[in-house]
mmCIF file of C-alpha atoms in Angstrom:
data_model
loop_
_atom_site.group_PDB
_atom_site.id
_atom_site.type_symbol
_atom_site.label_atom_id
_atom_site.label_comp_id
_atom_site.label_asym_id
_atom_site.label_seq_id
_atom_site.Cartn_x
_atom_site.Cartn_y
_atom_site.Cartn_z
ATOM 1 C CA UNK A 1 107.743 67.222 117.261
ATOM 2 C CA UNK A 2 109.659 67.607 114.060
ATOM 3 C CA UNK A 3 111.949 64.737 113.143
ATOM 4 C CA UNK A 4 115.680 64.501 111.747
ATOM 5 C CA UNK A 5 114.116 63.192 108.232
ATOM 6 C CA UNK A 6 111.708 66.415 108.210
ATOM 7 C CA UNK A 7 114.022 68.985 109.345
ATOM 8 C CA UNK A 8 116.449 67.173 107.082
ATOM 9 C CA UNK A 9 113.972 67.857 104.145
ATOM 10 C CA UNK A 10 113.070 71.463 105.215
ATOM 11 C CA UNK A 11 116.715 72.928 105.217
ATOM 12 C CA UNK A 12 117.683 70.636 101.901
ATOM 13 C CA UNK A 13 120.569 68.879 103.899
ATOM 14 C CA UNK A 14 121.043 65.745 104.847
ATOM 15 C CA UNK A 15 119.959 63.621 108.342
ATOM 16 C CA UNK A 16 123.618 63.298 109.658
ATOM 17 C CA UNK A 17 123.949 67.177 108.636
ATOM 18 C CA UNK A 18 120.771 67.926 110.542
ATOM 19 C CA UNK A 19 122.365 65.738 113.244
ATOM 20 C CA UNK A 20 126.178 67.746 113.449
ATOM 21 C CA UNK A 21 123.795 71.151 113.866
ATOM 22 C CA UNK A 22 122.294 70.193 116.336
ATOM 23 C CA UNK A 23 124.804 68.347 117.865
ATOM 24 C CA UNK A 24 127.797 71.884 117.190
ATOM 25 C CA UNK A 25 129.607 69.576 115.199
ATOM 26 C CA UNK A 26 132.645 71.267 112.977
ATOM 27 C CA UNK A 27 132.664 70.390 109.475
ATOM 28 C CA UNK A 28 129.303 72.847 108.721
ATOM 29 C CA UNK A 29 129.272 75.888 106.816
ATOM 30 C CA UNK A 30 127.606 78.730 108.332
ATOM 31 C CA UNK A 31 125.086 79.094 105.391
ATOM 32 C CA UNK A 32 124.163 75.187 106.308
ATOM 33 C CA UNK A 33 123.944 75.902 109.783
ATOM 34 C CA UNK A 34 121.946 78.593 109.309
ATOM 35 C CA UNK A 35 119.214 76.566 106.967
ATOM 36 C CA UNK A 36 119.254 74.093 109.436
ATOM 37 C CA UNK A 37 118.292 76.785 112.268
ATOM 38 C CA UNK A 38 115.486 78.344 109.830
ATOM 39 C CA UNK A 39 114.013 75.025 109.311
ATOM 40 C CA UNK A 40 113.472 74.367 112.974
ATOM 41 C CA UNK A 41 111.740 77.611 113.385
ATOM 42 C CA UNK A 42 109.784 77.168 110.398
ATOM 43 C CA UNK A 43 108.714 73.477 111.593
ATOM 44 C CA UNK A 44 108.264 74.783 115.306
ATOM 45 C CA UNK A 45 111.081 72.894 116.984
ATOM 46 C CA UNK A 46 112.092 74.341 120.214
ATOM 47 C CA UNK A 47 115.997 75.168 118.714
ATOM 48 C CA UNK A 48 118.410 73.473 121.623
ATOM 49 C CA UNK A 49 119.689 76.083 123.853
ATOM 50 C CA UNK A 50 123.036 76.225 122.572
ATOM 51 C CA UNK A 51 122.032 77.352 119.122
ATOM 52 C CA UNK A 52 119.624 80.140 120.623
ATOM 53 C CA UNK A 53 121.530 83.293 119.551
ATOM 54 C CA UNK A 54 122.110 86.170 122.477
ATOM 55 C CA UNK A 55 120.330 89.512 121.911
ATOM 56 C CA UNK A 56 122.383 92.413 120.474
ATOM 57 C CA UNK A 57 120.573 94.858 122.795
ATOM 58 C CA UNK A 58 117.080 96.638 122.205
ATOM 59 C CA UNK A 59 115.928 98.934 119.689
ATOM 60 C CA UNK A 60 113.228 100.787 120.226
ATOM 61 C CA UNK A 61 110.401 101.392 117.263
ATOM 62 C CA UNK A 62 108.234 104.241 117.677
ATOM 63 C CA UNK A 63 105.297 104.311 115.266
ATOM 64 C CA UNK A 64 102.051 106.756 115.179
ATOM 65 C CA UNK A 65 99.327 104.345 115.772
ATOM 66 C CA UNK A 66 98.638 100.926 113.412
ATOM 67 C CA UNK A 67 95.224 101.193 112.386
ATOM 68 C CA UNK A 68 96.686 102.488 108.686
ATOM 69 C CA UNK A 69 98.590 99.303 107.527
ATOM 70 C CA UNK A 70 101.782 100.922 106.140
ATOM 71 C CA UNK A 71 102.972 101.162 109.931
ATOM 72 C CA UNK A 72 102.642 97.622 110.315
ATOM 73 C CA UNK A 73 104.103 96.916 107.337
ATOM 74 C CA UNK A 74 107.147 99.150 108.247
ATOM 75 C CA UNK A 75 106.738 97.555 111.856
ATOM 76 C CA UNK A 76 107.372 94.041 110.456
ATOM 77 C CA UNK A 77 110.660 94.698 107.989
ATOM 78 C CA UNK A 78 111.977 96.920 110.716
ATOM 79 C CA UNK A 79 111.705 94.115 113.161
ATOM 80 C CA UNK A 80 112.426 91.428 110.578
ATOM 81 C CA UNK A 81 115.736 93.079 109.946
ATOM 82 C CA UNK A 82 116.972 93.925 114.001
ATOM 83 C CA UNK A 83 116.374 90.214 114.735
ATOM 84 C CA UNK A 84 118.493 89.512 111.653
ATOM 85 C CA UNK A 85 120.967 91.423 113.059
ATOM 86 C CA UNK A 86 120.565 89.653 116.529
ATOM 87 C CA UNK A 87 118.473 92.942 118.127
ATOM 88 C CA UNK A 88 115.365 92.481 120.274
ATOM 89 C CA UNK A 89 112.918 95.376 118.865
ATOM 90 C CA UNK A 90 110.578 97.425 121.259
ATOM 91 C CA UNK A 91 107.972 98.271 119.403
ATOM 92 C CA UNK A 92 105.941 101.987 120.805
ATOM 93 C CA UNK A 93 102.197 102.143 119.261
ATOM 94 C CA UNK A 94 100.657 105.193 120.195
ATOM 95 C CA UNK A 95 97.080 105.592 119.828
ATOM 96 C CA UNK A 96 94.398 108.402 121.924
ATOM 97 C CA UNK A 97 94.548 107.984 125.167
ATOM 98 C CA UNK A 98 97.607 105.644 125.450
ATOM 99 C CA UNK A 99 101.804 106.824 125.977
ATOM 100 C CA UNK A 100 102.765 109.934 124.182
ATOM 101 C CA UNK A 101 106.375 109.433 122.183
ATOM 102 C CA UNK A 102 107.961 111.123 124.709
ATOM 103 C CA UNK A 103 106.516 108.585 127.416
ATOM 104 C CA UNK A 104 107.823 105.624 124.995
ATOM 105 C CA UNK A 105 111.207 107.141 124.570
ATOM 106 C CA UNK A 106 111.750 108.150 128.477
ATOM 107 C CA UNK A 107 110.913 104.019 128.958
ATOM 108 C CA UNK A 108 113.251 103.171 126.529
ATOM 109 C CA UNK A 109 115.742 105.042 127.898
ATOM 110 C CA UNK A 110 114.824 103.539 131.284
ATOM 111 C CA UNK A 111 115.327 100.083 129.908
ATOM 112 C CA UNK A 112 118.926 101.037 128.417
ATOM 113 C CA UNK A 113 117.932 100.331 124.482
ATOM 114 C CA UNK A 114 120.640 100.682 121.738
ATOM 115 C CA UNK A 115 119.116 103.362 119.840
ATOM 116 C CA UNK A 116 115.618 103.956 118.524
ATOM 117 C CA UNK A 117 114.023 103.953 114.965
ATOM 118 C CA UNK A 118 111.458 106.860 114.720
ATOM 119 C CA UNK A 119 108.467 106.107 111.996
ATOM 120 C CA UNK A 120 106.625 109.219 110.950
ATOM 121 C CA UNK A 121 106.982 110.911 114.653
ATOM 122 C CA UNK A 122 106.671 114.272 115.699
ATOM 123 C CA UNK A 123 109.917 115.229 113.896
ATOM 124 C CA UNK A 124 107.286 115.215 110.437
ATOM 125 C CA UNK A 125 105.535 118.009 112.349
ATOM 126 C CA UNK A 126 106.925 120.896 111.425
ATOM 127 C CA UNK A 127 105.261 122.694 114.382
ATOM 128 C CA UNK A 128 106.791 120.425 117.017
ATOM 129 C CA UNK A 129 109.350 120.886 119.788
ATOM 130 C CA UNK A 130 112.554 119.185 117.991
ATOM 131 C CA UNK A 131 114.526 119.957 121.156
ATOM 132 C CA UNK A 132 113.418 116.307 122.191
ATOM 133 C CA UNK A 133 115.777 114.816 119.587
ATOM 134 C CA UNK A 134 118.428 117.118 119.688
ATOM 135 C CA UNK A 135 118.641 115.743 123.687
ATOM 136 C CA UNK A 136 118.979 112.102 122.666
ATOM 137 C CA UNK A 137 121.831 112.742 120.596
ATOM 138 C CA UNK A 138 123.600 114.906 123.284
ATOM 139 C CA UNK A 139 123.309 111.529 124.953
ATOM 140 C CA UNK A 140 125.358 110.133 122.304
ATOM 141 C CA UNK A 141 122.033 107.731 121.534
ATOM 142 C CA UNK A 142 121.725 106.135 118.059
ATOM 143 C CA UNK A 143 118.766 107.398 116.360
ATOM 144 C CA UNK A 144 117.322 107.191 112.781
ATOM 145 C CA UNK A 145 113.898 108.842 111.557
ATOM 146 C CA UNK A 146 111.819 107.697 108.752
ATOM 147 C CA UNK A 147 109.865 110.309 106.814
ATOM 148 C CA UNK A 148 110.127 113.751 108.081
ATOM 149 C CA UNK A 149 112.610 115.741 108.386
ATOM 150 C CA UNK A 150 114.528 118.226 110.810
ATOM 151 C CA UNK A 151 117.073 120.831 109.644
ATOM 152 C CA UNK A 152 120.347 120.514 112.498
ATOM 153 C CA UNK A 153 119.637 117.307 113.285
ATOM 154 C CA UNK A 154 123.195 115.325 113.029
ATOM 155 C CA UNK A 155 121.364 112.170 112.731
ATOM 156 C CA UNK A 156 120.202 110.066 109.490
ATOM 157 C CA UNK A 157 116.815 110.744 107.913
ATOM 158 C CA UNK A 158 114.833 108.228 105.230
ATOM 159 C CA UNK A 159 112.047 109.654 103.124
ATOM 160 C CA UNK A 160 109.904 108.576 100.242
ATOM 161 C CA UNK A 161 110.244 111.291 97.839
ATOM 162 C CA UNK A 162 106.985 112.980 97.904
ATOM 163 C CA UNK A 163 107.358 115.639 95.045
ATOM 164 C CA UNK A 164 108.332 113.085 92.491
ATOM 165 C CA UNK A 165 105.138 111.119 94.048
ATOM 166 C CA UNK A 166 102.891 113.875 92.766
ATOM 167 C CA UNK A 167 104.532 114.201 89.360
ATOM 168 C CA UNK A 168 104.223 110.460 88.628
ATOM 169 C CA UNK A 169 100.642 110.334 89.777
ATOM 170 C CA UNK A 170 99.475 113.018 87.667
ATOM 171 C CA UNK A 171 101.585 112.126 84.836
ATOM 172 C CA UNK A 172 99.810 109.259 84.853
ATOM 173 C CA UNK A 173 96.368 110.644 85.070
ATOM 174 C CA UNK A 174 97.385 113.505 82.163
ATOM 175 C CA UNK A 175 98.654 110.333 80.384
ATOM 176 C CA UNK A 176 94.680 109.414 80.220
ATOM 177 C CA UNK A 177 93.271 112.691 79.436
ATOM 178 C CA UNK A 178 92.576 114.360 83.081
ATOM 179 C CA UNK A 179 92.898 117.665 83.216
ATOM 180 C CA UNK A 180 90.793 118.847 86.063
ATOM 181 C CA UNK A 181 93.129 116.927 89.092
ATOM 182 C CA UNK A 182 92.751 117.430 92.571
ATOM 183 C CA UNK A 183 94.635 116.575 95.927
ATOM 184 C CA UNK A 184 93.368 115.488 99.017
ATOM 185 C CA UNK A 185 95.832 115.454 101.325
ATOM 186 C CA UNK A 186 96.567 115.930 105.753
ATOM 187 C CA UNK A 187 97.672 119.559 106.949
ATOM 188 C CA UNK A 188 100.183 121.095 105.306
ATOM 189 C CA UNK A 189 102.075 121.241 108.982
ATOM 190 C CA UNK A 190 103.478 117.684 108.330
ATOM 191 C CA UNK A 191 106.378 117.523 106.158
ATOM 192 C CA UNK A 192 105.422 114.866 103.957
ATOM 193 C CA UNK A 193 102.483 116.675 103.164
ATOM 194 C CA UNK A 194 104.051 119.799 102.338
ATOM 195 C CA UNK A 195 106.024 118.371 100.006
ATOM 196 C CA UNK A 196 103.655 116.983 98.716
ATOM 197 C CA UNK A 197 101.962 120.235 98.064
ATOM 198 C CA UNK A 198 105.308 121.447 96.192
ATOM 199 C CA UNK A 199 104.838 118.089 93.807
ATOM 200 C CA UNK A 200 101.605 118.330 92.592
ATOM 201 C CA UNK A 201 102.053 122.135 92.285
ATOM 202 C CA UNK A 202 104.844 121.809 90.645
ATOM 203 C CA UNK A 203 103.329 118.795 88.501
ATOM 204 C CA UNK A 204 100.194 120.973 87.638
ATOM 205 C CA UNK A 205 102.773 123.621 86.369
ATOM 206 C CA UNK A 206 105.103 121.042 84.339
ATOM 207 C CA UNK A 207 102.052 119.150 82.561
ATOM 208 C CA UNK A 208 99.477 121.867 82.104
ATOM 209 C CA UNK A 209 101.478 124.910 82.427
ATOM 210 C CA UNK A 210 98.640 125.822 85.672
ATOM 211 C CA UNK A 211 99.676 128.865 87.712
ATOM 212 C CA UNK A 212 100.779 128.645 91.361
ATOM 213 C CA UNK A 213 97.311 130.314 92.729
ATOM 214 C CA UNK A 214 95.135 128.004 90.898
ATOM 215 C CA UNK A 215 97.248 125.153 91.157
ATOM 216 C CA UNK A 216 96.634 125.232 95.084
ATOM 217 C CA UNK A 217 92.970 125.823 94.609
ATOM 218 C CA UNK A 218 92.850 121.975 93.438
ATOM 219 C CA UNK A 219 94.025 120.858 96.644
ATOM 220 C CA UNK A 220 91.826 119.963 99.667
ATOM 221 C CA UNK A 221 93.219 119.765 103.211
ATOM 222 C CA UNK A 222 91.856 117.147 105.519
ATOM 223 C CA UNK A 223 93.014 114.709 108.343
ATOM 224 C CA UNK A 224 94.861 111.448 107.168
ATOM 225 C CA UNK A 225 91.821 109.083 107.536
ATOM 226 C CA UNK A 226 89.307 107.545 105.396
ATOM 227 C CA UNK A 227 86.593 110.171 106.697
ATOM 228 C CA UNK A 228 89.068 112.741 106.184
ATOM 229 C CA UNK A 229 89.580 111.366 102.194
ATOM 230 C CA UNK A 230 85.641 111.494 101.321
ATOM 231 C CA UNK A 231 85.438 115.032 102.867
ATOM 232 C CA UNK A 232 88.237 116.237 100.854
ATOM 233 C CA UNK A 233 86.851 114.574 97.589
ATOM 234 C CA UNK A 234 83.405 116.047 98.468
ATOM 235 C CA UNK A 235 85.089 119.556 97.847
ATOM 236 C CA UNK A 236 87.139 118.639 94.647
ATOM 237 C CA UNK A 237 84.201 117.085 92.971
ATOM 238 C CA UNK A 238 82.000 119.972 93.559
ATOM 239 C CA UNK A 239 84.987 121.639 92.149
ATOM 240 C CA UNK A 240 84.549 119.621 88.955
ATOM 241 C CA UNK A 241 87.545 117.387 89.703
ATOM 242 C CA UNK A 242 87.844 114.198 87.461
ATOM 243 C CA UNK A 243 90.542 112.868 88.857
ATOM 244 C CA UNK A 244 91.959 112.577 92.722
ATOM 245 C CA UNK A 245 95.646 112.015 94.150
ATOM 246 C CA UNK A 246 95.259 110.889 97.504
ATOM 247 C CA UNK A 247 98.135 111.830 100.466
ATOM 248 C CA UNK A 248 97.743 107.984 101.408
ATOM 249 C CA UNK A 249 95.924 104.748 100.350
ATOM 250 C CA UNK A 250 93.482 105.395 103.320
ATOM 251 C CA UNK A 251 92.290 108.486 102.021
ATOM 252 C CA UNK A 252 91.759 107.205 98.837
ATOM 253 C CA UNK A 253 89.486 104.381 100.335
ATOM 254 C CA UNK A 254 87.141 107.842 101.711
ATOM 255 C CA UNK A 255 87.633 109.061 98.039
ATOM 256 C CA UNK A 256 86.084 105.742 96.823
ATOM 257 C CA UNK A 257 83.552 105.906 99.302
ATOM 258 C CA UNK A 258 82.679 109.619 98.175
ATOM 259 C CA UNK A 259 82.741 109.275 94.702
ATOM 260 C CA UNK A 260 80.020 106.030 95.112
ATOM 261 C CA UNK A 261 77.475 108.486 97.683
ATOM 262 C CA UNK A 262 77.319 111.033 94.971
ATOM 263 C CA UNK A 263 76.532 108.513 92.158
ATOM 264 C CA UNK A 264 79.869 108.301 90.318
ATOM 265 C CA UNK A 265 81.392 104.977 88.983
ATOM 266 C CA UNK A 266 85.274 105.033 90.136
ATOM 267 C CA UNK A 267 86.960 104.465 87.427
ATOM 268 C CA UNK A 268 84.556 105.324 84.688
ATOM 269 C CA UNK A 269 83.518 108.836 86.570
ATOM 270 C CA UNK A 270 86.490 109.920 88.496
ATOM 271 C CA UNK A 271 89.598 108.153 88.795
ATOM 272 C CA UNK A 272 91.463 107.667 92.102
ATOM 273 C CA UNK A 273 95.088 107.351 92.841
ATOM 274 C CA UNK A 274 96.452 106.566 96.737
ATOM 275 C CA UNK A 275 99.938 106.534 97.770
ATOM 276 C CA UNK A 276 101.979 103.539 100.149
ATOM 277 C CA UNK A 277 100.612 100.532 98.379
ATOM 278 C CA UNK A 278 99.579 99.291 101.508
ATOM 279 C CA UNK A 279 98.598 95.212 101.885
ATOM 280 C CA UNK A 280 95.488 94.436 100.956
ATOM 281 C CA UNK A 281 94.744 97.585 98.595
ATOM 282 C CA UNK A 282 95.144 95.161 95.342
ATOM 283 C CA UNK A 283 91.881 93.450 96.999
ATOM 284 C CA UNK A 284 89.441 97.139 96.951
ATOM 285 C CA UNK A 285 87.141 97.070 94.663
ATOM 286 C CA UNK A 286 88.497 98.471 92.664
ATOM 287 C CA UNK A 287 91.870 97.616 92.961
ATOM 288 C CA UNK A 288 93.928 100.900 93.812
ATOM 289 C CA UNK A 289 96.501 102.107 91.818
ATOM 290 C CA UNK A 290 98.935 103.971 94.083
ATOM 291 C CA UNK A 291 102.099 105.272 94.245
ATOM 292 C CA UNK A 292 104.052 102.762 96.157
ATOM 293 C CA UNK A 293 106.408 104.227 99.245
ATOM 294 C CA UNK A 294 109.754 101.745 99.086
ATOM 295 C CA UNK A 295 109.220 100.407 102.873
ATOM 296 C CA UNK A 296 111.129 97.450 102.169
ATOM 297 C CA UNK A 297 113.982 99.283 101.919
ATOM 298 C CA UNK A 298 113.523 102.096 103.853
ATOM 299 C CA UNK A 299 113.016 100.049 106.714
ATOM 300 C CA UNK A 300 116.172 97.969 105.370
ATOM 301 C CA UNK A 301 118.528 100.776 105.614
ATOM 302 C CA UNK A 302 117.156 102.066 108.366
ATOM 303 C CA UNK A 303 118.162 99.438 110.507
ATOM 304 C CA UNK A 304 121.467 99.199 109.017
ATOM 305 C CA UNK A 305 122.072 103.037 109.919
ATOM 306 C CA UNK A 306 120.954 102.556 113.522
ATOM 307 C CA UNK A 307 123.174 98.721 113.460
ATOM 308 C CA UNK A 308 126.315 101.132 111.423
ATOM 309 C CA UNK A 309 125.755 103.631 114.803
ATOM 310 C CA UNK A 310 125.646 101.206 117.783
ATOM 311 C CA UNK A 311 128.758 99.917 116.094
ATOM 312 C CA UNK A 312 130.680 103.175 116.048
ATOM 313 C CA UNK A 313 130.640 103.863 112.111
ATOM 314 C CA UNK A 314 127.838 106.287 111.775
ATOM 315 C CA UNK A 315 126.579 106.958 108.390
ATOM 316 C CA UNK A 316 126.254 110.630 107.189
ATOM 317 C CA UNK A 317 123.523 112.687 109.046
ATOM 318 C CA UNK A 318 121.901 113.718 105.717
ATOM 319 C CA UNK A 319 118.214 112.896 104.308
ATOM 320 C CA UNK A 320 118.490 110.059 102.388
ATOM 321 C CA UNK A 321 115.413 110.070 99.602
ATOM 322 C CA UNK A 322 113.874 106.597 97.944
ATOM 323 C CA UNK A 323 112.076 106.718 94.736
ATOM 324 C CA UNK A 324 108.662 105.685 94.675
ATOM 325 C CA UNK A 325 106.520 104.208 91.773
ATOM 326 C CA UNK A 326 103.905 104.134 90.547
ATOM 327 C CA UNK A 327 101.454 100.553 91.258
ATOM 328 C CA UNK A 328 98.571 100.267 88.127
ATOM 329 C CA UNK A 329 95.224 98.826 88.829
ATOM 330 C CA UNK A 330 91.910 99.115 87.763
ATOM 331 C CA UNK A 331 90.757 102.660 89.958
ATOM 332 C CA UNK A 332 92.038 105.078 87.236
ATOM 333 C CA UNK A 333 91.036 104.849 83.786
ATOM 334 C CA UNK A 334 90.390 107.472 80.604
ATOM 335 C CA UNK A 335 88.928 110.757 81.674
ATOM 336 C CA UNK A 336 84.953 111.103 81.244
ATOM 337 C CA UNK A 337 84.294 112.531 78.053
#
């Protein structure tokens, strides 16, 4: 058990402040009181029960699956920044087989949560029934949706901007001396990855003056997996591709992968580029460079949308775009001569 002298050290205070913390003395300033709190927690004392702080309500967090580490990583600084704000977060996983998001939001609703935070759901699929939504918010429930978007919705959307993803990845690689640049990317039916489409279209056009039609004939359509990355680089090498933007950092592991099986050095053959800047990418060999998606504060201002909603001071119902960058490692380099 953590002592006054240790917790004493740990917040920077002093014993007999320690002591008037724990004690609800007056005479402490809430920024003391609250580096006295963080230092039990980060020492593992059981905080007394008068300093345990009531929940808020719940927030339910509905993410695709978690097996592609951006959703974890937008998991934790969602749920980092409801406790902050004194919310318990649900967090809805789905993966084959288990709930469907419709499953996970009728429980929610079941359990009375505050509002719900929607990562990369079925309002990116173009093709999907957004009738679902529009009925929570009839309901008068909170709601905020990170990257995808849904025309009529009167609710706050937060996207990386895809389209200026694609320019800064191949401005890079044009930067080097790649011309012949390819795309792998998911189905075009998800909005992220049509707009990503537009981008590198549009960044084909704006670097090498490429035409529409043959712009499009650089890019390969897969599934958002590793397997579905080395497929799609398959084509584009056989295509005589020398470089290859990737629709996520996963994909651009299968592009690695693919451009090793057929005897290429990555990046002295073809360079790769991924996009997220998920954890643990800076330890691939090679390191990725990747176009980094701003979760920190997407996930930030998420929150304080939903928080700004439950309160009664909704911000505008608009899409709200965050500028990526670009991360450089070692997996792009000079094109092949």
């Amino acid at each position: 058990m953590a002592t006054l002298a240790q917790i004493a050290v740990e917040a920077g205070v002093s014993e007999a402040t320690v002591s008037r913390v724990l004690n609800s003395k007056p005479g402490v300033s809430e920024g003391t009181r609250q580096s006295v709190i963080t230092a039990l927690d980060v020492l593992g004392y059981e905080r007394p029960t008068h300093l345990r702080q009531r929940s808020a309500g719940l927030v339910g967090l509905v993410v695709p699956e978690l097996e592609n580490p951006i959703f974890p990583a937008f998991a934790q600084v969602i749920e980092d920044a409801l406790a902050r704000r004194r919310f318990t977060p649900v967090l809805c996983t789905q993966s084959p087989g288990s709930l469907s998001e419709d499953e996970y939001v009728e429980s929610l609703l079941d359990h009375g949560v505050a509002g719900i935070i929607f990562v990369s759901g079925k309002h990116a699929d173009t093709r999907a029934d957004h009738e679902r939504y529009q009925a929570l918010l009839e309901r008068q429930l909170p709601v905020v949706f990170i990257n995808g978007f849904v025309d009529g919705l009167d609710a706050p959307f937060l996207s990386a901007d895809d389209r200026v993803a694609m320019d800064i990845a191949v401005a890079h690689l044009a930067d080097v001396g790649h011309r012949r640049i390819g795309l792998a990317i998911g189905p075009a039916r998800f909005m992220p990855s049509a707009r990503k489409h537009e981008g590198f279209v549009a960044a084909l056009g704006r670097h090498f003056g490429t035409g529409e039609a043959e712009a499009r004939g650089w890019i390969a359509e897969t599934i958002f997996s590793v397997e579905g990355g080395a497929a799609a680089t398959q084509q584009l090498l056989e295509q005589g591709a020398t470089a290859i933007v990737c629709g996520s950092d996963m994909m651009a592991i299968g592009a690695i992968r693919a451009a090793r099986a057929a005897g290429l050095d990555v990046p002295g053959d073809v360079s790769v580029v991924g996009f997220d800047d998920s954890p643990l990418v800076a330890f691939l060999d090679p390191p990725l460079t990747t176009v980094r998606q701003p979760v920190a504060q997407m996930g930030g201002t998420a929150v304080a949308a939903l928080a700004d909603a439950i309160g009664g001071d909704p911000v505008a119902s608009r899409e709200y775009l965050f500028a990526p960058e670009l991360v450089l490692r070692s997996s792009t380099g000079p094109a092949p001569a």
